[in-house]
Coordinates of C-alpha atoms in Angstrom, one line a residue:
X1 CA 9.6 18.1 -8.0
X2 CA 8.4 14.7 -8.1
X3 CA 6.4 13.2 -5.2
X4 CA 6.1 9.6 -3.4
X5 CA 3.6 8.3 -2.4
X6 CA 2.6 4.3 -0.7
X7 CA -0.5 2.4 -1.2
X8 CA -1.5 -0.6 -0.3
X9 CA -4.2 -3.5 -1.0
X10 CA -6.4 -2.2 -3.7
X11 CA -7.4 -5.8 -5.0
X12 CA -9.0 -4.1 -7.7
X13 CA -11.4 -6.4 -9.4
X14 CA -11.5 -8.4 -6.6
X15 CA -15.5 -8.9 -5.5
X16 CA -15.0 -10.7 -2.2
X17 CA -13.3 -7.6 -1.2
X18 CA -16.6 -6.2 -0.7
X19 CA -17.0 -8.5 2.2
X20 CA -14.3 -7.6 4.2
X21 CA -15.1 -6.9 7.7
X22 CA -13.6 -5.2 11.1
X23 CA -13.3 -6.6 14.6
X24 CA -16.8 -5.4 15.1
X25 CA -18.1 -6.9 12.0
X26 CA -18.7 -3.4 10.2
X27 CA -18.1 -3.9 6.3
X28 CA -14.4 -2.3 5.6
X29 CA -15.4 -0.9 1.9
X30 CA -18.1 0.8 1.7
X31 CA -19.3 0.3 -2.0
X32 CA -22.3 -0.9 -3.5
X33 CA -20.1 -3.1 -6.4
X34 CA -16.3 -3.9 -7.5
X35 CA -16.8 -1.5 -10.5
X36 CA -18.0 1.5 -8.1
X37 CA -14.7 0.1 -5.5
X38 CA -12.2 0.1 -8.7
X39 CA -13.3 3.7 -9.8
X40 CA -13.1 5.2 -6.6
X41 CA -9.4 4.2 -6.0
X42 CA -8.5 5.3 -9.5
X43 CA -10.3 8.3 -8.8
X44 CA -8.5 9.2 -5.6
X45 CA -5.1 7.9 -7.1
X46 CA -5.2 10.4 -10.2
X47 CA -6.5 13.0 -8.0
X48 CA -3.5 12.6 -5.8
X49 CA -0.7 11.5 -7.8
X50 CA 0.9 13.8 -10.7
X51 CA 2.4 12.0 -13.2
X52 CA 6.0 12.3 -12.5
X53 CA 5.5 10.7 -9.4
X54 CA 6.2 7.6 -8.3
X55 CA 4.0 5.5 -5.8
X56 CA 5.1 2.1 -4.0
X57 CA 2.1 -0.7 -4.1
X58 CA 2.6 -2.6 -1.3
X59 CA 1.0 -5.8 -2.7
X60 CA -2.4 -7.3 -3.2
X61 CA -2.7 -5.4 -6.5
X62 CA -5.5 -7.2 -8.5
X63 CA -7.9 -10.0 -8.1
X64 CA -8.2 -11.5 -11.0
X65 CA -5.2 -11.1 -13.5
X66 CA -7.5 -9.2 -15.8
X67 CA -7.7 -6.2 -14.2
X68 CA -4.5 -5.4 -14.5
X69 CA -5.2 -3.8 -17.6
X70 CA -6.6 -0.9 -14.8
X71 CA -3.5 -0.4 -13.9
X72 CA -2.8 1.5 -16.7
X73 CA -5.0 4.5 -16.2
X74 CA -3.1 5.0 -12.9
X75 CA -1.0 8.3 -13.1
X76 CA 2.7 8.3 -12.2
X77 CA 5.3 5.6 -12.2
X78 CA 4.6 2.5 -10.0
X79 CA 6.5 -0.1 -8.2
X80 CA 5.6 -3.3 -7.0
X81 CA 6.4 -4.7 -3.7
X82 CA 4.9 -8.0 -4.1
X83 CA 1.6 -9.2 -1.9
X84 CA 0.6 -12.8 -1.1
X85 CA -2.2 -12.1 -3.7
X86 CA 0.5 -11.1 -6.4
X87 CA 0.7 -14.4 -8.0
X88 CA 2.0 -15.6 -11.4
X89 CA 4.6 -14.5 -13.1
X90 CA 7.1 -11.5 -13.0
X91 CA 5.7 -10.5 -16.8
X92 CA 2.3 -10.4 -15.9
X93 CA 3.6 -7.0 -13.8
X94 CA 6.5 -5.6 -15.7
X95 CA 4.4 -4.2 -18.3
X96 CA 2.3 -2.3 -15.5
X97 CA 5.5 -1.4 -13.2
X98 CA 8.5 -0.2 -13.8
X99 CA 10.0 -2.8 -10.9
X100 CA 9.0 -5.5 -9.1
X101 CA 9.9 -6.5 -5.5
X102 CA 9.8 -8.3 -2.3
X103 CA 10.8 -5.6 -0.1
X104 CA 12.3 -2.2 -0.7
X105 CA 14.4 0.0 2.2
X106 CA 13.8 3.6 1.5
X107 CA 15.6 6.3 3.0
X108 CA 13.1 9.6 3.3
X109 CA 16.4 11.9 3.2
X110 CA 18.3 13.7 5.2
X111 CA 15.8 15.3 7.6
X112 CA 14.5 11.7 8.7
X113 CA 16.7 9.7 10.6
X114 CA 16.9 5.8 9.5
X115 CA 15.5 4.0 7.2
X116 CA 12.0 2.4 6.0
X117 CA 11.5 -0.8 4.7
X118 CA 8.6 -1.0 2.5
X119 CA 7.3 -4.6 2.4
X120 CA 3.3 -6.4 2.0
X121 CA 3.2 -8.3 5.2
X122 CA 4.5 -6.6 8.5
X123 CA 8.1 -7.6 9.6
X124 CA 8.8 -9.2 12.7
X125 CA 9.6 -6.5 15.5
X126 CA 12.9 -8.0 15.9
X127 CA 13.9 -7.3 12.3
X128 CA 13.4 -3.4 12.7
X129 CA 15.5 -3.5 15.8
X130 CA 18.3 -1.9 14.9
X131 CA 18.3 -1.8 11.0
X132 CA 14.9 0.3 9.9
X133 CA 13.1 3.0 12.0
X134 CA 9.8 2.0 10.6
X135 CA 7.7 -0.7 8.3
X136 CA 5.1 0.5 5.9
X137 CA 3.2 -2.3 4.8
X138 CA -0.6 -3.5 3.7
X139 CA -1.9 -7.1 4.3
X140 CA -3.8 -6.0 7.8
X141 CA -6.0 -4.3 6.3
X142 CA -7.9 -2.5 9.1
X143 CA -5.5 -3.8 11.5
X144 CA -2.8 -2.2 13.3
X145 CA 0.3 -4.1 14.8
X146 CA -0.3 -4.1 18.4
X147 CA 2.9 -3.8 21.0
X148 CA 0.7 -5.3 23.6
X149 CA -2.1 -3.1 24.0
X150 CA -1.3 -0.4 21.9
X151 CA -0.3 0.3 18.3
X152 CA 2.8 0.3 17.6
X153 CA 4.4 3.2 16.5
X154 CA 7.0 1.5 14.4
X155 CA 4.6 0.5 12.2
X156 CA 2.4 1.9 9.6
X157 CA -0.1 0.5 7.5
X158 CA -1.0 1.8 3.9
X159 CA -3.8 0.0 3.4
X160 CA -6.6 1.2 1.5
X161 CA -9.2 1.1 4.0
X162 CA -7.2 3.1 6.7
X163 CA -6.2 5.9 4.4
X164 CA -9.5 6.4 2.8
X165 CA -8.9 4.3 -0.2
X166 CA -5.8 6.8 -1.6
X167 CA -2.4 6.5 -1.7
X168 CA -0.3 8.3 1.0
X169 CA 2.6 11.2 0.3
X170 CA 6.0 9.9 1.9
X171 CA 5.4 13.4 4.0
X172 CA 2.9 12.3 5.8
X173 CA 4.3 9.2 6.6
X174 CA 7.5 10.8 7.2
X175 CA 5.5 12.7 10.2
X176 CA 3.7 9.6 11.4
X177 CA 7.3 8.5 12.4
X178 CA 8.5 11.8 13.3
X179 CA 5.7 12.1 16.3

């Protein structure tokens, strides 16, 4: 059976990446280059995902346009939800994803009550009232979305650098929203 998987924010290729820092000004990706960065991720990815499977990018794919061509050493099928990076147009991903998006609702199944929407930047709290159970999304990077003081549980962030630069089985997102 065929697994699912999120990931969000690889900006593979993307140097400046390497700069990216947390509240406490700690460096968010821990590599020495882009080249080390990109094969990490691709490591982890094919060690994670089988072929048959099908993982949802959550935006911020690539940084420049050439390295797209990474993309397709990448096991299983791919999907694009669309990132504020994503520029240009719709061909420059078809040929490296079998669809292209803004958002995407995803129902888990029938052991998971609601639905998810799957988008790049986090919805407004008001928008889930009602209509989702939960957002999965990137952009934040290291950043949670705060319900005051504390995270908030309807959200959850598939970034890279919170999920140790791999892309995340729907299962365990499934229990993030289950506990």
């Amino acid at each position: 059976m065929a697994n699912i998987f999120v990931i969000a924010d690889t900006h593979f290729g993307h140097a400046k990446s390497l700069s990216f820092v947390d509240p406490n000004g700690e460096l968010l990706r821990p590599f020495s280059c882009v080249e080390e960065m990109d094969e990490t991720i691709v490591t982890n990815w094919n060690n994670t995902v089988g072929n048959h499977d099908t993982v949802y990018h959550l935006g911020d794919v690539v940084i420049p346009r050439p390295s797209l061509k990474l993309l397709t050493r990448l096991n299983g099928r791919k999907i694009l939800i669309r990132g504020n990076h994503d520029q240009g147009q719709l061909k420059d991903f078809s040929q490296y994803f079998e669809d292209v998006r803004g958002a995407f609702f995803f129902r888990p199944g029938s052991d998971f009550l609601g639905g998810l929407i799957f988008t790049h930047i986090p919805v407004h709290p008001l928008c889930l009232s009602g209509h989702y159970r939960g957002n999965v999304h990137g952009h934040t990077h290291c950043h949670l979305v705060m319900d005051e003081d504390e995270p908030d549980k309807r959200y959850f962030n598939a970034c890279v650098e919170r999920n140790s630069f791999t892309p995340v089985s729907i299962d365990t997102v499934k229990q993030y929203f289950n506990n």
